[in-house]
Every structure is written in C-alpha cells, then in structure tokens.
mmCIF file of C-alpha atoms in Angstrom:
data_model
loop_
_atom_site.group_PDB
_atom_site.id
_atom_site.type_symbol
_atom_site.label_atom_id
_atom_site.label_comp_id
_atom_site.label_asym_id
_atom_site.label_seq_id
_atom_site.Cartn_x
_atom_site.Cartn_y
_atom_site.Cartn_z
ATOM 1 C CA MET A 1 37.249 30.417 7.067
ATOM 2 C CA ASP A 2 38.065 31.550 2.868
ATOM 3 C CA MET A 3 36.584 33.983 1.460
ATOM 4 C CA THR A 4 36.158 35.728 -2.210
ATOM 5 C CA ILE A 5 34.916 38.235 -3.559
ATOM 6 C CA SER A 6 32.033 37.193 -5.908
ATOM 7 C CA THR A 7 30.395 41.044 -6.474
ATOM 8 C CA CYS A 8 30.145 44.404 -6.235
ATOM 9 C CA PHE A 9 28.526 47.235 -6.856
ATOM 10 C CA VAL A 10 28.867 50.547 -8.936
ATOM 11 C CA LEU A 11 26.456 53.871 -8.901
ATOM 12 C CA VAL A 12 25.078 55.026 -12.040
ATOM 13 C CA HIS A 13 23.020 57.590 -13.645
ATOM 14 C CA ASP A 14 22.467 55.804 -16.859
ATOM 15 C CA PRO A 15 22.537 52.179 -16.973
ATOM 16 C CA ASP A 16 22.692 52.325 -20.889
ATOM 17 C CA VAL A 17 25.697 55.465 -21.503
ATOM 18 C CA ALA A 18 27.401 52.852 -18.554
ATOM 19 C CA LEU A 19 27.365 49.457 -20.382
ATOM 20 C CA GLY A 20 28.220 50.617 -22.834
ATOM 21 C CA PHE A 21 32.098 51.722 -21.723
ATOM 22 C CA TYR A 22 32.164 48.607 -19.420
ATOM 23 C CA ARG A 23 31.263 46.866 -22.069
ATOM 24 C CA ASP A 24 33.070 48.351 -25.317
ATOM 25 C CA ALA A 25 35.234 50.343 -23.676
ATOM 26 C CA LEU A 26 36.825 47.641 -21.486
ATOM 27 C CA GLY A 27 35.632 44.674 -22.847
ATOM 28 C CA LEU A 28 33.555 42.732 -20.356
ATOM 29 C CA GLU A 29 31.038 40.606 -20.891
ATOM 30 C CA MET A 30 27.277 41.243 -20.237
ATOM 31 C CA ARG A 31 25.530 38.658 -18.141
ATOM 32 C CA ASN A 32 22.489 40.210 -16.650
ATOM 33 C CA ASP A 33 20.130 42.838 -17.591
ATOM 34 C CA VAL A 34 17.348 42.977 -13.995
ATOM 35 C CA LYS A 35 14.508 45.710 -14.694
ATOM 36 C CA ARG A 36 12.737 46.933 -12.319
ATOM 37 C CA ASP A 37 10.221 50.210 -12.706
ATOM 38 C CA ALA A 38 12.577 52.958 -13.131
ATOM 39 C CA PHE A 39 16.367 51.191 -12.165
ATOM 40 C CA ARG A 40 18.273 48.630 -13.478
ATOM 41 C CA TRP A 41 21.166 46.084 -12.320
ATOM 42 C CA ILE A 42 22.788 45.335 -15.730
ATOM 43 C CA THR A 43 25.862 42.501 -14.300
ATOM 44 C CA VAL A 44 29.251 42.475 -16.060
ATOM 45 C CA GLY A 45 32.664 40.842 -16.351
ATOM 46 C CA SER A 46 36.143 39.307 -17.233
ATOM 47 C CA ALA A 47 35.483 36.168 -19.117
ATOM 48 C CA LYS A 48 38.842 35.071 -17.488
ATOM 49 C CA GLN A 49 36.510 35.688 -14.291
ATOM 50 C CA PRO A 50 33.144 34.003 -14.169
ATOM 51 C CA ASP A 51 32.733 34.020 -10.788
ATOM 52 C CA VAL A 52 33.373 37.801 -10.797
ATOM 53 C CA SER A 53 30.401 39.999 -11.609
ATOM 54 C CA ILE A 54 30.253 44.281 -10.769
ATOM 55 C CA VAL A 55 26.653 44.654 -11.597
ATOM 56 C CA LEU A 56 26.183 48.443 -12.526
ATOM 57 C CA THR A 57 22.819 49.905 -11.701
ATOM 58 C CA ASN A 58 20.721 53.351 -10.970
ATOM 59 C CA TYR A 59 19.100 52.400 -7.944
ATOM 60 C CA LEU A 60 19.917 54.156 -5.005
ATOM 61 C CA ASN A 61 17.924 53.405 -1.535
ATOM 62 C CA GLY A 62 17.605 56.456 -0.366
ATOM 63 C CA SER A 63 16.048 59.923 -0.419
ATOM 64 C CA PRO A 64 16.263 62.438 -3.755
ATOM 65 C CA ALA A 65 18.902 64.842 -1.218
ATOM 66 C CA ASP A 66 20.497 61.138 -1.057
ATOM 67 C CA HIS A 67 21.159 60.792 -5.025
ATOM 68 C CA ASP A 68 21.984 64.794 -4.936
ATOM 69 C CA ALA A 69 25.042 64.104 -2.679
ATOM 70 C CA LEU A 70 26.438 61.062 -4.618
ATOM 71 C CA ALA A 71 26.390 63.136 -8.373
ATOM 72 C CA ALA A 72 28.261 65.835 -5.785
ATOM 73 C CA LEU A 73 30.861 63.038 -5.072
ATOM 74 C CA ALA A 74 31.128 61.909 -7.864
ATOM 75 C CA ALA A 75 31.285 65.335 -9.894
ATOM 76 C CA LYS A 76 34.689 65.708 -6.977
ATOM 77 C CA GLY A 77 36.385 62.519 -8.160
ATOM 78 C CA ALA A 78 35.588 61.290 -4.569
ATOM 79 C CA LEU A 79 33.983 58.205 -5.703
ATOM 80 C CA ASN A 80 36.332 54.268 -6.466
ATOM 81 C CA GLY A 81 35.159 52.579 -8.716
ATOM 82 C CA VAL A 82 36.720 49.346 -10.029
ATOM 83 C CA TYR A 83 40.362 47.873 -10.462
ATOM 84 C CA PHE A 84 41.485 46.248 -12.939
ATOM 85 C CA HIS A 85 44.654 43.902 -14.117
ATOM 86 C CA THR A 86 45.613 43.444 -17.661
ATOM 87 C CA ASP A 87 48.294 42.151 -19.761
ATOM 88 C CA ASP A 88 48.780 44.264 -22.165
ATOM 89 C CA LEU A 89 48.019 47.854 -20.713
ATOM 90 C CA ASP A 90 49.110 49.918 -23.511
ATOM 91 C CA ALA A 91 46.607 47.909 -25.856
ATOM 92 C CA ALA A 92 44.436 48.270 -22.994
ATOM 93 C CA PHE A 93 44.842 52.153 -22.734
ATOM 94 C CA LYS A 94 44.773 52.340 -26.870
ATOM 95 C CA GLN A 95 40.812 50.824 -26.802
ATOM 96 C CA VAL A 96 39.733 52.844 -23.484
ATOM 97 C CA ASN A 97 41.072 56.701 -25.405
ATOM 98 C CA ALA A 98 39.686 55.000 -28.697
ATOM 99 C CA ALA A 99 36.384 55.433 -26.926
ATOM 100 C CA GLY A 100 36.176 58.149 -25.807
ATOM 101 C CA ALA A 101 36.721 58.112 -21.965
ATOM 102 C CA GLU A 102 37.686 60.511 -19.499
ATOM 103 C CA ILE A 103 41.143 60.026 -18.902
ATOM 104 C CA VAL A 104 42.338 61.061 -15.342
ATOM 105 C CA GLN A 105 46.219 59.497 -16.216
ATOM 106 C CA GLU A 106 48.114 58.420 -18.751
ATOM 107 C CA PRO A 107 50.607 54.801 -18.189
ATOM 108 C CA ALA A 108 52.405 55.955 -15.997
ATOM 109 C CA ASP A 109 55.632 53.751 -13.781
ATOM 110 C CA GLN A 110 53.681 53.945 -10.105
ATOM 111 C CA PRO A 111 56.580 53.999 -6.858
ATOM 112 C CA TRP A 112 54.412 50.891 -5.626
ATOM 113 C CA GLY A 113 55.839 48.901 -8.190
ATOM 114 C CA THR A 114 53.157 48.754 -10.721
ATOM 115 C CA ARG A 115 52.264 50.727 -14.580
ATOM 116 C CA ASP A 116 48.953 52.031 -14.538
ATOM 117 C CA PHE A 117 46.506 54.353 -16.117
ATOM 118 C CA ALA A 118 43.339 55.870 -14.637
ATOM 119 C CA VAL A 119 39.705 56.875 -16.597
ATOM 120 C CA ARG A 120 36.252 58.077 -15.144
ATOM 121 C CA ASP A 121 33.391 55.871 -16.095
ATOM 122 C CA PRO A 122 30.436 58.121 -17.583
ATOM 123 C CA ALA A 123 29.077 58.641 -14.079
ATOM 124 C CA GLY A 124 32.368 59.617 -12.974
ATOM 125 C CA ASN A 125 33.996 57.018 -10.827
ATOM 126 C CA LEU A 126 37.299 56.128 -11.201
ATOM 127 C CA VAL A 127 38.685 53.193 -12.832
ATOM 128 C CA ARG A 128 42.147 52.439 -12.727
ATOM 129 C CA VAL A 129 43.743 49.274 -15.275
ATOM 130 C CA ASP A 130 47.160 48.170 -14.117
ATOM 131 C CA GLN A 131 49.620 45.914 -15.898
ATOM 132 C CA PRO A 132 51.246 43.857 -12.453
ATOM 133 C CA PRO A 133 54.912 43.624 -12.585
ATOM 134 C CA ALA A 134 54.821 40.009 -13.511
ATOM 135 C CA ALA A 135 53.349 40.778 -16.856
ATOM 136 C CA GLN A 136 55.300 43.437 -18.006
#
C-alpha cells in the first residue's frame, strides 16, 4: 500500500486575514472558498504541488470552551502549522518579512542539515520554511 498526503487543515480565527498571509506573504494560490453560515474553508496550495492542499478554516466542532482552549494554545505558540520547502530561502524570507509576518526565527543553519526560518501566521500557528541541502 502506498499513501500520499492530499490535504491538511489549519485552524484560523479570521479566514480573510489567513488568506492574505498564505496567498500574499507565502505566495500560495487560492483554489477554493466554501462558506457556510459563519464558517469558511479556504483551500490554498503551491502551484508546484497541485495534488496537495491546505485548508484554512475557522470551523472547530466543539464548544466555546474548546475555542478558548485553542486560542490559549495558539497564544503560547503550542500549535505547529505547516512546513514548506523552497529553493531560495533568502528570497522567501524577504517576501514574508516584507509582508509584516511575525518573525520567530530568522534564516539559520540547523544541526540536522537544513537552513530554515520560522514565522507565525495571523492565528498564531507556527510556519517553517526550509531550503533543503541539495538546493543550497
């Protein structure tokens, strides 16, 4: 059996603000926008990976206490988001920084052999971008 990733979900508090970050700061394309009452599911992804999607959503099947707990975890930086690869880390960092993203870590060589940086999306999710050693 062979499995591949197709979709991952990232919880956000404001879908419009999240779309601005993932589309404008990270350069992903918007693929779909589904609205139902106060909830949205916005699908974005890389043009180079048409079969892999990220769904930005403000939908959480739970109580108001669950929403509060999630917000508290995001505020502590406990929520990991998505990890991306790029072939030009410096250009990616310049673009994300110019968009006003909250920088967690500037580009740095890591002991596990990659060079990366980290930012937070507007909902507090950690987003890391690395440049694999083969692309350096």
